Each structure stands twice: as C-alpha cells, then as structure tokens.
Short mmCIF file of C-alpha atoms and ligand atoms in Angstrom, two decimals:
data_model
loop_
_atom_site.label_atom_id
_atom_site.label_comp_id
_atom_site.label_asym_id
_atom_site.label_seq_id
_atom_site.Cartn_x
_atom_site.Cartn_y
_atom_site.Cartn_z
CA MET A 455 5.70 -19.49 38.85
CA LYS A 456 2.62 -21.22 37.49
CA GLU A 457 1.85 -24.89 36.96
CA GLY A 458 0.81 -26.01 33.48
CA TRP A 459 0.91 -28.88 30.99
CA ALA A 460 4.29 -29.49 29.32
CA VAL A 461 5.82 -31.43 26.45
CA ARG A 462 9.29 -32.82 27.24
CA VAL A 463 11.80 -32.94 24.35
CA GLN A 464 15.56 -33.17 23.81
CA LYS A 465 17.03 -29.63 23.49
CA VAL A 466 18.16 -30.28 19.89
CA GLU A 467 14.55 -31.10 18.98
CA GLY A 468 13.19 -28.05 20.85
CA GLU A 469 12.74 -25.54 18.01
CA ARG A 470 11.23 -28.08 15.60
CA ARG A 471 8.71 -29.21 18.26
CA ARG A 472 7.90 -25.60 19.21
CA GLN A 473 7.09 -24.82 15.56
CA GLU A 474 4.83 -27.90 15.40
CA LEU A 475 2.98 -26.72 18.50
CA ILE A 476 2.57 -23.23 17.00
CA ALA A 477 1.24 -24.77 13.77
CA GLY A 478 -1.23 -26.88 15.79
CA ASP A 479 -2.17 -23.83 17.87
CA THR A 480 -1.32 -25.66 21.13
CA LEU A 481 1.70 -23.64 22.34
CA ASP A 482 0.87 -21.85 25.61
CA ARG A 483 2.27 -18.39 24.92
CA THR A 484 1.58 -17.13 28.44
CA LEU A 485 4.35 -19.39 29.92
CA ARG A 486 8.12 -19.39 29.22
CA PRO A 487 9.68 -22.73 28.06
CA ARG A 488 12.52 -23.91 30.34
CA ALA A 489 15.47 -26.29 30.35
CA ASP A 490 15.53 -29.42 32.53
CA GLY A 491 19.02 -30.97 32.17
CA SER A 492 19.53 -31.92 28.53
CA GLU A 493 15.80 -31.62 27.91
CA LEU A 494 13.37 -28.78 27.31
CA LEU A 495 9.91 -28.37 28.82
CA ILE A 496 7.54 -26.58 26.43
CA PRO A 497 4.22 -25.30 27.85
CA VAL A 498 1.11 -26.41 25.98
CA THR A 499 -2.60 -25.72 26.19
CA GLY A 500 -4.84 -28.68 27.12
CA SER A 501 -3.38 -32.05 28.20
CA PRO A 502 -2.59 -34.03 25.04
CA PRO A 503 -1.13 -37.58 25.48
CA GLY A 504 2.51 -37.60 26.54
CA THR A 505 2.29 -34.33 28.48
CA GLU A 506 3.18 -33.80 32.13
CA ARG A 507 2.68 -31.11 34.76
CA ALA A 508 5.53 -28.62 35.26
CA LEU A 509 6.21 -25.21 36.76
CA PHE A 510 6.85 -22.27 34.40
CA GLU A 511 7.63 -18.59 34.68
CA GLU A 512 4.70 -16.47 33.46
CA ILE A 513 5.34 -14.15 30.47
CA GLN A 514 4.18 -10.61 31.14
CA ALA A 515 2.55 -9.33 27.94
CA PRO A 516 3.85 -5.81 27.13
CA PRO A 517 1.15 -3.12 27.35
CA PRO A 518 -0.40 -2.47 23.93
CA LEU A 519 1.16 0.44 22.00
CA PRO A 520 -0.99 3.47 21.13
CA ARG A 521 -2.75 3.27 17.72
CA HIS A 522 -0.36 4.04 14.87
CA GLU A 523 0.53 3.38 11.24
CA GLN A 524 4.05 2.32 10.19
CA VAL A 525 5.41 3.68 6.89
CA GLY A 526 9.04 2.60 6.39
CA GLY A 527 11.07 4.02 9.30
CA ILE A 528 8.29 6.46 10.23
CA VAL A 529 5.35 5.91 12.55
CA ILE A 530 2.27 8.11 12.15
CA MET A 531 -0.01 8.65 15.15
CA GLN A 532 -3.49 10.08 15.03
CA GLU A 533 -3.16 11.52 18.56
CA ASN A 534 -0.77 14.26 19.63
CA ASP A 535 0.69 11.95 22.32
CA VAL A 536 4.39 12.57 23.03
CA SER A 537 4.81 9.87 25.72
CA GLY A 538 3.05 7.31 23.49
CA ALA A 539 5.42 8.31 20.68
CA GLU A 540 8.46 7.70 22.95
CA GLU A 541 7.07 4.26 23.84
CA ILE A 542 6.65 3.34 20.17
CA LEU A 543 10.16 4.55 19.35
CA LYS A 544 11.59 2.30 22.11
CA ALA A 545 9.47 -0.71 21.11
CA ARG A 546 10.19 -0.53 17.35
CA PRO A 547 13.96 -0.54 16.71
CA SER A 548 13.58 0.09 12.97
CA THR A 549 11.61 3.31 13.58
CA HIS A 550 13.57 6.57 13.39
CA THR A 551 10.69 9.08 13.65
CA VAL A 552 7.22 9.33 15.16
CA LEU A 553 4.94 11.93 13.56
CA TYR A 554 1.50 13.25 14.36
CA SER A 555 -1.03 14.11 11.68
CA ASP A 556 -4.65 15.10 12.03
CA GLY A 557 -5.18 13.03 8.88
CA ALA A 558 -6.37 15.76 6.51
CA VAL A 559 -5.01 15.39 2.95
CA GLU A 560 -4.75 18.89 1.54
CA GLY A 561 -4.51 20.81 -1.71
CA GLU A 562 -3.88 19.89 -5.29
CA PHE A 563 -0.81 17.80 -4.41
CA ARG A 564 -2.77 15.73 -1.84
CA THR A 565 -0.14 16.11 0.90
CA LYS A 566 -0.49 16.21 4.72
CA SER A 567 1.27 18.31 7.34
CA PHE A 568 3.00 16.62 10.27
CA THR A 569 4.44 17.43 13.70
CA THR A 570 7.41 15.41 14.98
CA LEU A 571 6.57 13.77 18.34
CA ALA A 572 9.77 11.71 18.81
CA GLY A 573 13.00 10.78 17.05
CA ILE A 574 14.62 12.48 14.06
CA PRO A 575 12.53 15.37 12.68
CA THR A 576 12.00 14.19 9.11
CA THR A 577 9.13 13.18 6.85
CA ARG A 578 11.42 11.31 4.46
CA THR A 579 11.86 7.54 4.57
CA THR A 580 12.33 4.48 2.38
CA ILE A 581 9.80 1.68 2.03
CA SER A 582 9.84 -1.71 0.31
CA GLU A 583 6.92 -2.77 -1.86
CA TYR A 584 6.96 -6.16 -3.59
CA GLY A 585 10.71 -6.08 -4.15
CA HIS A 586 10.96 -2.39 -5.09
CA ARG A 587 12.43 0.34 -2.89
CA LEU A 588 10.71 3.71 -2.84
CA THR A 589 11.94 6.88 -1.17
CA ILE A 590 9.00 8.97 -0.06
CA ASP A 591 8.55 12.29 1.70
CA LEU A 592 5.19 12.36 3.41
CA SER A 593 4.92 16.16 3.64
CA GLN A 594 6.17 16.83 0.09
CA ALA A 595 4.37 14.28 -2.09
CA TYR A 596 1.45 11.90 -1.73
CA PHE A 597 2.13 8.25 -0.96
CA SER A 598 -0.04 5.46 0.41
CA SER A 599 0.97 1.82 0.71
CA ARG A 600 -2.74 0.88 0.94
CA LEU A 601 -2.87 0.49 -2.84
CA ALA A 602 0.05 -1.97 -2.94
CA THR A 603 -2.24 -4.96 -3.62
CA GLU A 604 -4.05 -3.00 -6.33
CA ARG A 605 -0.71 -2.26 -8.02
CA GLN A 606 -0.01 -6.01 -8.09
CA ARG A 607 -3.45 -6.67 -9.58
CA ILE A 608 -2.83 -4.17 -12.39
CA GLN A 609 0.68 -5.55 -12.90
CA SER A 610 -0.72 -9.02 -13.54
CA ALA A 611 -3.20 -7.57 -16.08
CA VAL A 612 -0.47 -5.80 -18.10
CA GLN A 613 0.51 -7.59 -21.33
CA GLU A 614 4.13 -7.71 -22.50
CA GLY A 615 5.02 -4.55 -24.48
CA GLU A 616 2.13 -2.31 -23.40
CA VAL A 617 2.52 1.48 -23.54
CA ILE A 618 1.12 2.93 -20.31
CA CYS A 619 0.38 6.38 -18.89
CA ASP A 620 0.03 7.18 -15.18
CA MET A 621 -1.67 10.59 -15.28
CA PHE A 622 -1.13 11.28 -11.53
CA CYS A 623 1.98 9.27 -10.69
CA GLY A 624 3.17 10.77 -7.37
CA VAL A 625 6.56 9.29 -6.42
CA GLY A 626 6.03 6.46 -8.93
CA PRO A 627 4.69 3.35 -7.17
CA PHE A 628 2.46 2.35 -10.12
CA PRO A 629 5.01 2.99 -12.94
CA ILE A 630 7.76 1.17 -11.04
CA ALA A 631 5.49 -1.81 -10.28
CA LEU A 632 4.39 -2.05 -13.95
CA SER A 633 7.73 -1.32 -15.63
CA GLY A 634 8.80 -4.97 -15.87
CA ARG A 635 6.21 -5.89 -18.51
CA ALA A 636 5.54 -2.55 -20.20
CA SER A 637 7.37 -1.27 -23.25
CA TRP A 638 7.46 2.24 -21.77
CA ILE A 639 5.47 4.31 -19.28
CA LEU A 640 4.72 8.03 -19.18
CA ALA A 641 4.61 9.15 -15.52
CA CYS A 642 3.01 12.58 -15.12
CA ASP A 643 2.52 14.69 -12.01
CA LYS A 644 2.05 18.42 -11.37
CA ASN A 645 3.98 18.35 -8.09
CA PRO A 646 7.74 19.06 -8.63
CA SER A 647 8.67 17.23 -5.39
CA ALA A 648 6.81 14.11 -6.54
CA ILE A 649 8.70 14.12 -9.86
CA HIS A 650 12.00 14.71 -8.03
CA LEU A 651 11.36 11.66 -5.81
CA LEU A 652 10.15 9.63 -8.81
CA ARG A 653 13.49 10.26 -10.56
CA GLU A 654 15.36 9.10 -7.44
CA ASN A 655 13.18 5.98 -7.30
CA LEU A 656 13.77 5.17 -10.98
CA LEU A 657 17.53 5.29 -10.34
CA THR A 658 17.31 3.16 -7.18
CA ASN A 659 15.25 0.49 -8.94
CA HIS A 660 17.27 0.61 -12.21
CA THR A 661 14.02 1.39 -14.06
CA ARG A 662 14.89 2.63 -17.54
CA ASN A 663 11.56 2.62 -19.39
CA VAL A 664 9.66 5.26 -17.39
CA LEU A 665 9.56 8.82 -18.73
CA PRO A 666 8.94 11.35 -15.91
CA MET A 667 6.88 14.38 -16.89
CA LEU A 668 6.33 17.41 -14.68
CA GLY A 669 3.08 18.93 -15.87
CA ASP A 670 -0.67 19.20 -15.79
CA ALA A 671 -2.42 16.03 -16.94
CA ARG A 672 -5.03 18.24 -18.64
CA ARG A 673 -2.47 18.90 -21.40
CA LEU A 674 -1.73 15.24 -22.19
CA GLY A 675 -4.41 15.09 -24.89
CA GLU A 676 -2.53 17.63 -27.03
CA LEU A 677 0.69 15.61 -26.90
CA PHE A 678 -0.27 11.94 -26.78
CA GLN A 679 -3.45 11.44 -28.84
CA GLY A 680 -4.33 7.69 -29.08
CA THR A 681 -0.96 6.57 -27.68
CA PHE A 682 -1.58 4.33 -24.66
CA ASP A 683 -2.80 0.76 -24.16
CA ARG A 684 -3.50 1.47 -20.49
CA VAL A 685 -4.10 4.69 -18.54
CA LEU A 686 -4.11 5.04 -14.73
CA MET A 687 -6.12 7.79 -13.02
CA ASN A 688 -5.47 7.85 -9.28
CA LEU A 689 -6.74 11.23 -8.14
CA PRO A 690 -9.85 10.00 -6.34
CA MET A 691 -11.61 13.31 -5.56
CA ILE A 692 -11.65 14.67 -9.12
CA ALA A 693 -10.23 12.03 -11.49
CA ALA A 694 -13.58 11.81 -13.33
CA ASP A 695 -13.07 15.41 -14.55
CA PHE A 696 -10.07 14.10 -16.53
CA LEU A 697 -12.01 11.33 -18.34
CA PRO A 698 -12.16 13.22 -21.68
CA VAL A 699 -8.33 13.52 -21.62
CA ALA A 700 -7.95 9.85 -20.66
CA ASP A 701 -10.24 8.91 -23.56
CA GLN A 702 -8.19 11.03 -25.97
CA ILE A 703 -4.85 9.44 -25.06
CA THR A 704 -6.08 5.82 -24.87
CA LYS A 705 -5.89 3.65 -28.00
CA PRO A 706 -9.04 1.92 -29.28
CA GLY A 707 -9.29 -1.33 -27.32
CA GLY A 708 -7.24 0.16 -24.45
CA THR A 709 -8.07 0.17 -20.73
CA ILE A 710 -8.52 3.05 -18.30
CA HIS A 711 -8.33 2.49 -14.53
CA LEU A 712 -10.25 5.20 -12.72
CA TYR A 713 -10.02 5.42 -8.91
CA ALA A 714 -12.78 7.29 -7.14
CA LEU A 715 -14.21 7.93 -3.69
CA GLN A 716 -17.92 7.23 -3.50
CA GLU A 717 -20.79 6.70 -1.13
CA GLU A 718 -23.10 4.83 -3.49
CA GLU A 719 -22.40 1.89 -5.79
CA GLY A 720 -22.04 2.77 -9.48
CA LYS A 721 -21.82 6.51 -8.79
CA TYR A 722 -19.54 7.17 -11.78
CA ARG A 723 -21.03 4.73 -14.32
CA GLU A 724 -23.26 7.30 -16.01
CA ARG A 725 -20.47 9.88 -16.19
CA ILE A 726 -18.04 7.33 -17.68
CA GLY A 727 -20.70 6.20 -20.16
CA SER A 728 -21.30 9.77 -21.30
CA VAL A 729 -17.60 10.28 -22.11
CA LEU A 730 -16.97 6.78 -23.50
CA PRO A 731 -20.32 5.57 -24.85
CA GLY A 732 -20.49 1.80 -25.27
CA CYS A 733 -17.36 1.10 -23.22
CA LYS A 734 -17.31 -1.95 -20.89
CA ILE A 735 -17.13 -1.01 -17.20
CA THR A 736 -16.14 -3.26 -14.29
CA GLU A 737 -16.49 -1.72 -10.85
CA ARG A 738 -14.63 -2.98 -7.78
CA PHE A 739 -14.65 -2.11 -4.08
CA LEU A 740 -11.04 -1.39 -2.97
CA ARG A 741 -11.18 -0.30 0.64
CA SER A 742 -13.23 1.64 3.08
CA TYR A 743 -12.24 5.34 3.39
CA SER A 744 -14.55 6.75 6.08
CA ALA A 745 -18.01 5.97 7.45
CA GLY A 746 -20.22 5.23 4.42
CA ARG A 747 -17.52 6.20 1.91
CA TRP A 748 -15.18 3.89 0.01
CA HIS A 749 -12.44 3.79 -2.58
CA ALA A 750 -13.72 2.22 -5.81
CA ALA A 751 -11.86 1.19 -8.94
CA TYR A 752 -13.51 1.33 -12.36
CA ASP A 753 -11.81 -0.68 -15.11
CA ILE A 754 -13.00 0.87 -18.37
CA LYS A 755 -12.40 -1.03 -21.59
CA LYS A 756 -12.71 1.00 -24.80
CA GLY A 757 -14.05 -0.72 -27.89
CA HIS A 758 -11.60 -1.62 -30.68
CA ASP A 759 -13.60 0.66 -32.89
CA GLY A 760 -13.07 3.98 -31.10
CA THR A 761 -15.30 4.26 -28.04
CA ASN A 762 -17.94 1.69 -29.13
CA PHE A 763 -17.22 -1.57 -27.41
CA VAL A 764 -16.81 -4.59 -29.67
CA PRO A 765 -16.17 -7.70 -27.55
N1 LIG B 61 -0.53 7.56 -8.16
C1 LIG B 61 0.20 7.99 -7.00
C2 LIG B 61 0.11 6.93 -5.92
O1 LIG B 61 -0.68 5.98 -6.05
O2 LIG B 61 0.84 7.03 -4.91
C3 LIG B 61 -0.23 9.36 -6.50
C4 LIG B 61 -1.70 9.55 -6.33
S1 LIG B 61 -2.15 11.05 -5.51
C5 LIG B 61 -3.73 10.58 -4.89
C6 LIG B 61 -2.58 12.15 -6.80
C7 LIG B 61 -1.41 12.86 -7.46
O3 LIG B 61 -1.93 13.67 -8.52
C8 LIG B 61 -0.63 13.78 -6.57
O4 LIG B 61 0.73 13.40 -6.58
C9 LIG B 61 -0.81 15.20 -7.18
O5 LIG B 61 0.33 16.00 -7.09
C10 LIG B 61 -1.15 14.85 -8.62
N2 LIG B 61 -1.96 15.85 -9.35
C11 LIG B 61 -2.99 16.62 -8.91
N3 LIG B 61 -3.50 17.35 -9.91
C12 LIG B 61 -2.80 17.05 -11.02
C13 LIG B 61 -2.85 17.48 -12.38
N4 LIG B 61 -3.76 18.37 -12.79
N5 LIG B 61 -1.97 16.97 -13.26
C14 LIG B 61 -1.04 16.05 -12.86
N6 LIG B 61 -0.94 15.63 -11.58
C15 LIG B 61 -1.80 16.10 -10.67
#
C-alpha cells in the first residue's frame, strides 16, 4: 500500500469525476481507486483543494510488449521472437495470429513472406478503414493501412460523378474509399490474388460502381484513351515509368496522383514535366520510409487544353 492524495466522491458520481480528472490530467494512474463505505477514493496527482491523504494499492504496470504492428487480427513482428509472440497473443484478445517478417517487399506484386510465430497459421485477416471492411492476405497481395489518411484526402478532392482509374489497385482500398462520389472506377492490377480479394471486398462493401480488371496497366492506353477525370498511380518504385500511359488515359483538365519513393525533394518534377509539359504539379511529403528516404505524393493537374495547363 502507498499513501497519496485522494478525491472523495459518492460512488454514483465516481465515473464522471474520474473522467474529469483524466481530462484535467490529474488522475494518478499508478494507484488503484478504492471504495470507502458508500464513497469512492480516487487517487490524484498534486494536492488540489478538497483532497485528503489515503492509502491505495499500487498498480503494477505490465511489462512493455515487444515491438510489433497490428493489422486486423494479425500482429507482425520484426524479430523472430516466439516467446514475445506468445506474450502478444495473450495480451491482445482480438489477435488470432502473430507473424514474423524481415520486412522486405518483393517482386512485381510487392508482397512479403511471413513465418507464423504464434496462433493460427494464416496471413488472411479483415481490417476496418473509415467504415469499410477489407479482407486482405498479406502474403498474396500488397496492403498497407499507412495510406489510409491519404485515401481520405483524395476522397475529399473527388467531385460528384468523376470517372476514376486506379492503375495499381491491390485489394481495392482506394477504389472502395472513392466509390461513394465517383460515377465509376476502373480498378486494375496484374496480381490475380489482388483482384480476387478486390472482388470479395466489393461484395462485402456493396460497392457496385467499381470494375475490376486483371491486367497489365501498360495496356490501359489502348483501351481507355482520354477517359478518366482522375488517375491513381501507387507503385512507388516504378510508377513514373507509367506516366505516358497515365497521360494517355487522363482527360484534359484531369488529375494524376503519382506516389513515389525519393531521397531528394522534387526528384520526379523534371520527369513529370517531360511527359506532361505545362502541367501543374503539387508535391507533398507523405511519410518517412527509411533513413533519408520518404514516400512523396505528386498531384499532377493536366491543362484543359491537352497537356498545356490553363488555370
Ligand atoms: N493501390 C494499392 C494499395 O494502396 O494498397 C496497391 C499498391 S501496391 C504498392 C502496387 C500494386 O501494383 C500491387 O498490387 C501489384 O500487384 C500491382 N502491379 C505491379 N505491376 C503492375 C502492372 N504492370 N500492372 C498492374 N498492376 C501492377
């Protein structure tokens, strides 16, 4: 037991008062509140007026869990630590699986390989993102929730009735987030597993205006010349190689969102300018990727008169 300062309240008032103390940052979280007859003694930091001394049981803080990332019901660890994985599984009731990955994203489909450390051996799970449910399979198709805020930003930029193309859609987080305002969305990916999961996700979310397309985005120019108001290019290592196709399929006055990894500001400006001369470019920092390297977003606005920008 440890002596500390306490606020005395009627039990019925206890929760309301506790919330007030949390809001004022004066609840002492190292001590456990206790009953005293019909009243409650709540431990507080400092000695504000109306407080008294009281004895409390100390709260033992649980040891910190090993470093991990939670994706739906799956936890991903960066260390091959089986006992740490068991600890996490016990501490997080909604977790069904703990996986280990050395972090390397591989191949054309940008997937990772995993080893199961604890729980059910699966790489499939369901996540919630801004009211949508997405089934993902981490070893079969790329998914990262780190772009969730960016999806919301693009969603708020979309005008009612836009026709949109996601050239590298994965399991569909962008198309599903944007489907509410768009007229229709073409969602293309070369990975059959990504398109399979996308179709599942369209059904789950009752999304009826997204057209899944299994194919190489290089071919889109032949099929959809000047069709889209907005084009998304999220293939950060090599998306810039696809700029000529994106230009072909975007309407005059349309917008292209190019995501790229870079180690110097403005790295892709010249390249974009050479494909779309006179376009208007806005560059944004999204998030840090590794030491000295970050994820950047380029919003590229084509002119109304072909590629020459007319404000
Ligand atoms: N946009 C999705 C997201 O935010 O979760 C997925 C982005 S992931 C970084 C890139 C995707 O591009 C992968 O799903 C991969 O299979 C797909 N991809 C790679 N090369 C492609 C190509 N030539 N044509 C179409 N899709 C391609």
